[in-house]
Coordinates of C-alpha atoms and ligand atoms in Angstrom, one line a residue:
M1 CA -17.7 -23.2 16.4
P2 CA -17.2 -21.0 19.5
A3 CA -20.1 -19.2 21.0
E4 CA -21.0 -15.8 19.5
P5 CA -19.3 -13.0 21.4
P6 CA -21.4 -10.5 23.3
I7 CA -22.2 -7.5 21.1
E8 CA -23.0 -3.9 21.9
V9 CA -25.4 -2.0 19.6
P10 CA -25.0 1.8 20.0
V11 CA -27.5 4.1 18.2
R12 CA -25.4 7.2 18.5
L13 CA -21.7 7.9 17.8
S14 CA -21.2 9.4 21.3
E15 CA -22.5 6.2 22.8
A16 CA -20.1 4.2 20.6
Y17 CA -17.2 6.4 21.8
S18 CA -18.1 5.8 25.5
L19 CA -18.4 2.0 25.0
L20 CA -15.0 1.9 23.2
A21 CA -13.4 4.0 26.0
G22 CA -14.6 1.4 28.5
G23 CA -12.6 -1.6 27.2
P24 CA -11.6 -3.6 24.2
L25 CA -14.4 -4.0 21.6
V26 CA -14.0 -5.1 18.1
P27 CA -16.2 -3.2 15.6
I28 CA -18.3 -5.0 13.1
A29 CA -19.7 -3.2 10.0
G30 CA -20.7 -5.5 7.1
G31 CA -19.0 -8.5 8.8
T32 CA -17.5 -9.9 5.6
D33 CA -14.0 -9.9 7.0
I34 CA -14.7 -10.3 10.7
M35 CA -17.2 -13.1 10.4
V36 CA -14.4 -15.2 8.9
R37 CA -12.4 -14.7 12.1
I38 CA -15.3 -15.7 14.3
T39 CA -14.8 -19.3 13.7
G40 CA -11.5 -19.1 15.5
E41 CA -9.6 -20.8 12.7
L42 CA -7.8 -17.7 11.7
G43 CA -6.7 -16.3 15.1
P44 CA -8.4 -15.4 18.3
V45 CA -12.1 -14.9 18.4
P46 CA -13.1 -11.3 19.4
E47 CA -14.2 -11.2 23.1
R48 CA -16.7 -8.4 22.7
M49 CA -18.0 -6.7 19.6
L50 CA -19.4 -3.3 18.7
D51 CA -22.1 -3.3 16.0
L52 CA -21.9 -0.2 13.8
S53 CA -25.1 -0.9 11.9
R54 CA -27.2 1.7 13.7
L55 CA -24.8 4.6 13.5
D56 CA -26.2 7.0 10.9
E57 CA -23.2 9.3 11.4
L58 CA -21.1 6.7 9.4
E59 CA -23.5 6.8 6.4
G60 CA -23.9 9.0 3.4
I61 CA -22.1 10.2 0.3
S62 CA -21.8 14.0 -0.3
L63 CA -19.7 16.8 -1.6
E64 CA -18.3 18.9 1.3
D65 CA -15.6 21.6 1.4
G66 CA -14.1 20.7 -2.0
S67 CA -14.1 16.9 -1.3
L68 CA -16.1 13.8 -1.9
A69 CA -17.1 12.6 1.6
L70 CA -18.0 8.9 2.0
G71 CA -19.3 7.5 5.3
A72 CA -17.3 4.6 6.6
R73 CA -20.4 2.3 6.3
T74 CA -20.7 3.0 2.6
T75 CA -21.1 -0.4 0.9
Y76 CA -19.7 -1.3 -2.5
T77 CA -23.2 -1.4 -3.9
E78 CA -23.9 2.1 -2.7
L79 CA -20.6 3.3 -4.1
R80 CA -21.3 1.7 -7.5
R81 CA -24.8 3.3 -7.6
S82 CA -23.8 6.7 -6.5
T83 CA -23.9 9.4 -9.2
L84 CA -21.4 11.5 -7.1
C85 CA -18.9 8.6 -7.0
R86 CA -19.3 7.9 -10.6
E87 CA -18.6 11.5 -11.5
H88 CA -15.9 12.3 -9.0
A89 CA -14.2 8.9 -8.2
P90 CA -14.8 6.6 -11.1
A91 CA -11.7 4.6 -10.3
L92 CA -13.1 3.8 -6.8
V93 CA -16.4 2.7 -8.4
E94 CA -14.3 0.4 -10.7
A95 CA -12.5 -1.0 -7.7
A96 CA -15.8 -1.6 -5.9
A97 CA -17.1 -3.5 -8.9
T98 CA -14.2 -6.0 -8.6
I99 CA -14.7 -6.9 -4.9
G100 CA -16.3 -10.3 -4.3
A101 CA -19.7 -10.9 -5.8
A102 CA -23.1 -9.1 -5.3
Q103 CA -23.5 -10.5 -1.7
I104 CA -20.2 -9.1 -0.6
Q105 CA -20.7 -5.8 -2.3
N106 CA -24.1 -5.5 -0.6
R107 CA -22.6 -5.9 2.9
G108 CA -18.9 -5.0 2.6
T109 CA -18.0 -1.4 3.5
L110 CA -15.3 1.0 2.5
G111 CA -14.4 1.6 6.2
G112 CA -14.1 -2.2 6.7
N113 CA -11.7 -2.5 3.8
I114 CA -9.5 0.2 5.3
A115 CA -9.6 -1.0 8.9
N116 CA -9.0 -4.6 7.8
A117 CA -5.7 -3.2 6.2
S118 CA -5.0 -6.2 4.0
P119 CA -2.2 -5.4 1.6
A120 CA -4.6 -6.8 -1.1
G121 CA -7.5 -4.5 -0.1
D122 CA -8.7 -3.3 -3.5
T123 CA -9.8 0.2 -2.6
L124 CA -6.6 1.1 -0.8
P125 CA -4.4 2.0 -3.8
V126 CA -7.2 4.2 -5.2
L127 CA -7.4 6.1 -1.9
L128 CA -3.6 6.5 -1.9
A129 CA -3.6 7.6 -5.5
M130 CA -6.4 10.2 -4.9
D131 CA -4.7 11.7 -1.8
A132 CA -7.7 10.7 0.4
D133 CA -7.9 11.5 4.0
I134 CA -9.3 9.1 6.6
E135 CA -11.3 10.8 9.3
V136 CA -11.3 8.9 12.6
G137 CA -12.8 9.6 16.0
G138 CA -13.1 8.5 19.6
H139 CA -13.8 9.9 23.0
R140 CA -10.6 12.1 22.8
G141 CA -11.9 13.8 19.6
E142 CA -11.7 13.5 15.9
R143 CA -8.8 13.7 13.5
R144 CA -7.8 13.2 9.9
V145 CA -5.0 10.9 8.7
P146 CA -3.8 10.9 5.1
A147 CA -4.3 7.5 3.5
A148 CA -0.6 7.5 2.6
G149 CA 0.2 7.4 6.3
F150 CA -2.6 5.2 7.5
F151 CA -0.9 1.8 7.1
P152 CA 2.3 1.8 9.1
G153 CA 2.9 -2.0 8.8
Y154 CA 1.5 -5.4 7.8
R155 CA -2.2 -5.3 8.7
Q156 CA -1.6 -2.3 11.0
T157 CA -3.5 1.0 10.9
A158 CA -3.1 4.5 12.4
L159 CA -6.4 3.7 14.4
A160 CA -6.1 3.5 18.2
P161 CA -8.1 0.6 19.7
D162 CA -10.8 3.0 20.9
E163 CA -11.2 4.8 17.6
L164 CA -13.5 4.3 14.7
I165 CA -13.2 5.3 11.0
L166 CA -15.9 7.9 10.4
R167 CA -15.5 8.9 6.8
I168 CA -13.2 9.1 3.9
R169 CA -12.6 12.4 2.1
I170 CA -11.3 12.5 -1.4
P171 CA -10.2 16.0 -2.5
L172 CA -11.8 17.1 -5.8
A173 CA -8.8 18.1 -8.0
A174 CA -9.4 19.8 -11.3
G175 CA -8.1 17.9 -14.3
R176 CA -7.2 14.8 -12.3
V177 CA -7.4 11.5 -14.0
T178 CA -7.2 8.2 -12.0
R179 CA -6.9 4.7 -13.6
F180 CA -7.5 1.4 -11.7
R181 CA -6.3 -2.1 -12.7
K182 CA -6.5 -5.4 -10.8
V183 CA -5.0 -8.7 -11.8
G184 CA -6.1 -11.9 -10.1
T185 CA -6.4 -15.5 -10.9
R186 CA -9.8 -14.9 -12.5
R187 CA -11.5 -11.8 -13.9
A188 CA -14.1 -11.9 -11.1
Q189 CA -14.2 -13.0 -7.4
A190 CA -10.4 -13.1 -7.1
I191 CA -8.0 -11.7 -4.5
S192 CA -5.5 -9.5 -6.2
K193 CA -2.0 -10.6 -7.3
V194 CA -1.4 -7.0 -8.2
V195 CA -3.7 -4.0 -7.8
M196 CA -2.8 -0.6 -9.0
A197 CA -4.2 2.9 -9.2
V198 CA -2.4 5.7 -11.1
S199 CA -3.5 9.3 -10.8
W200 CA -2.2 12.5 -12.5
R201 CA -3.3 15.9 -13.6
A202 CA -2.9 17.2 -17.2
H203 CA -4.4 19.9 -19.3
G204 CA -5.0 17.9 -22.5
P205 CA -4.2 14.4 -23.7
S206 CA -0.6 15.2 -24.7
A207 CA 0.2 17.7 -22.0
G208 CA 2.8 17.0 -19.3
W209 CA 1.6 15.2 -16.2
S210 CA 1.7 16.7 -12.7
D211 CA 0.9 15.5 -9.2
V212 CA 1.5 11.9 -10.4
R213 CA 0.6 9.1 -7.9
V214 CA 1.4 5.4 -8.5
A215 CA -0.1 3.3 -5.8
L216 CA -0.1 -0.5 -5.5
G217 CA -1.5 -3.3 -3.4
S218 CA -0.5 -7.0 -3.0
V219 CA 3.2 -6.2 -3.8
A220 CA 4.4 -5.4 -0.3
A221 CA 3.4 -5.7 3.4
T222 CA 1.2 -2.7 3.1
P223 CA -0.4 -0.7 0.2
I224 CA 2.4 1.5 -1.1
R225 CA 3.2 4.5 -3.3
A226 CA 6.0 3.9 -5.9
A227 CA 8.2 6.9 -5.6
A228 CA 10.6 6.1 -8.5
A229 CA 7.8 5.4 -11.0
E230 CA 6.1 8.6 -9.9
A231 CA 9.4 10.5 -10.4
A232 CA 9.7 9.0 -13.9
L233 CA 6.2 10.3 -14.8
E234 CA 6.2 13.7 -13.1
G235 CA 6.4 16.5 -15.7
A236 CA 6.6 14.0 -18.6
R237 CA 4.2 13.5 -21.5
P238 CA 2.7 10.1 -22.1
S239 CA 5.1 9.0 -24.8
P240 CA 6.5 5.6 -25.6
E241 CA 9.8 6.6 -23.9
T242 CA 8.0 7.8 -20.8
A243 CA 6.1 4.5 -20.6
D244 CA 9.3 2.5 -20.9
A245 CA 11.1 4.6 -18.3
A246 CA 8.2 4.5 -15.8
A247 CA 7.7 0.7 -16.2
E248 CA 11.5 0.1 -15.7
A249 CA 11.6 2.4 -12.7
L250 CA 8.6 0.5 -11.2
A251 CA 10.1 -2.9 -11.8
D252 CA 13.4 -1.8 -10.2
E253 CA 11.8 -0.4 -7.1
L254 CA 9.4 -3.3 -6.3
T255 CA 10.5 -6.3 -4.2
P256 CA 7.2 -8.4 -3.9
I257 CA 7.2 -11.7 -2.1
D258 CA 6.4 -15.1 -3.4
D259 CA 3.2 -16.5 -1.7
V260 CA 0.3 -18.8 -2.4
R261 CA -1.3 -16.4 -4.9
S262 CA 1.7 -15.6 -7.0
T263 CA 5.5 -15.3 -7.3
G264 CA 7.4 -12.0 -6.7
D265 CA 8.8 -12.1 -10.2
Y266 CA 5.3 -12.4 -11.7
R267 CA 4.0 -9.5 -9.6
R268 CA 6.9 -7.3 -10.6
M269 CA 6.5 -8.0 -14.3
V270 CA 2.7 -7.6 -14.2
A271 CA 3.0 -4.3 -12.3
A272 CA 5.4 -2.9 -14.8
R273 CA 3.2 -4.0 -17.7
I274 CA 0.1 -2.5 -16.1
L275 CA 1.8 0.9 -15.7
H276 CA 3.2 0.7 -19.2
R277 CA -0.3 0.1 -20.6
I278 CA -1.9 2.9 -18.5
V279 CA 0.6 5.4 -19.9
R280 CA 0.2 4.0 -23.4
D281 CA -3.6 4.3 -23.3
A282 CA -3.4 7.8 -21.9
G283 CA -1.2 8.8 -24.8
G284 CA -3.5 7.2 -27.3
W285 CA -0.9 5.1 -29.1
Ligands
FAD1 C1 -16.0 -14.0 -0.4 C2 -15.3 -12.8 -0.1 C3 -14.7 -12.1 -1.1 C4 -14.0 -10.9 -0.9 N1 -13.4 -10.3 -2.0 C5 -12.7 -9.2 -1.8 C6 -12.0 -8.5 -2.9 O1 -12.2 -8.9 -4.0 N2 -11.3 -7.4 -2.6 C7 -11.1 -6.9 -1.3 O2 -10.5 -5.9 -1.1 N3 -11.7 -7.5 -0.3 C8 -12.5 -8.6 -0.4 N4 -13.1 -9.2 0.6 C9 -12.9 -8.7 2.0 C10 -14.0 -7.8 2.5 O3 -15.3 -8.0 1.9 C11 -13.7 -6.3 2.4 O4 -12.4 -6.1 3.1 C12 -14.8 -5.4 3.1 O5 -14.6 -4.1 2.6 C13 -14.8 -5.5 4.6 O6 -15.9 -4.6 5.0 P1 -16.9 -5.0 6.1 O7 -17.8 -3.9 6.4 O8 -17.5 -6.3 5.8 O9 -15.9 -5.2 7.4 P2 -16.0 -6.1 8.7 O10 -15.8 -7.5 8.5 O11 -17.3 -5.6 9.5 O12 -14.8 -5.5 9.5 C14 -13.5 -5.6 9.0 C15 -12.5 -5.0 10.0 O13 -12.6 -3.6 10.0 C16 -13.0 -3.2 11.3 N5 -14.0 -2.1 11.1 C17 -15.0 -2.1 10.2 N6 -15.6 -0.9 10.2 C18 -14.9 -0.1 11.0 C19 -14.9 1.3 11.3 N7 -15.8 2.1 10.8 N8 -14.0 1.8 12.2 C20 -13.0 1.0 12.7 N9 -12.9 -0.3 12.4 C21 -13.8 -0.9 11.6 C22 -13.5 -4.4 12.0 O14 -13.3 -4.4 13.4 C23 -12.6 -5.5 11.4 O15 -11.4 -5.6 12.0 C24 -13.8 -10.4 0.4 C25 -14.4 -11.1 1.5 C26 -15.1 -12.3 1.3 C27 -15.7 -13.0 2.4

């Protein structure tokens, strides 16, 4: 195993910004992804690292300006225990509960899941479906990027090398419902074959849906929104015909790859069935 890289430990965000401005540094939050890379078996070992564990500015869960704000260092355990998250983002709590086991949930962070940008990252479809914004910052200033625009390519993000993820903002939308489903090899401790979050607004169980979002992971190079499935659901009521049309539209628009975890055909079929089931459950039939 290679020697441990040197690590900077800033205690204030401004200090972290200055360190990042001075040269390439790889941030480490919970370390559940990055420590796997430190062996050198999965690519180059980081030359220098930046420990985020003392940065209080990246902590906390609160309601601010009509949104649920989650610090980048929020762990899955904190998310699961948060009353605010359970009330305003239950689908994110459900996603957190499927990630790894207790040890990973105690250390792994929401910011780390986003920055790691795996197409199989389980929180990412929820953030897309809930129209979350990712707040990032560096020595040039701070900015917000919509989750839908945060993943430009395979394992790429909108972050500059000298920027950090600061917090995640999920707008509170009246009447919004979000559902989460994950299918893996096992019911627990599995990387997703398909992960999906569907969000809509409706005034009553049989009312027409608006602001529909269908977001998926593990079916493309990045987490994606499924435009055709969304169009099939927008304005519709959750009837059997709507479920059929949306599932068909989704199957037609997805072109997942075959890989070690699954075949593309299986992923397409499962994704369509998950969506069908979500619409069916929403309609109560
Ligand atoms: C056994 C095991 C099981 C797992 N199961 C799942 C699973 O079921 N689903 C799933 O989605 N993931 C899973 N993971 C992956 C991992 O736990 C998550 O992606 C986790 O959220 C990563 O967070 P972290 O804080 O540990 O990130 P770290 O490992 O500290 O960092 C990950 C990446 O993000 C960067 N980074 C971290 N924080 C910031 C920040 N604030 N700003 C900028 N960059 C930052 C780091 O530089 C690094 O590139 C699993 C991992 C393991 C080891």
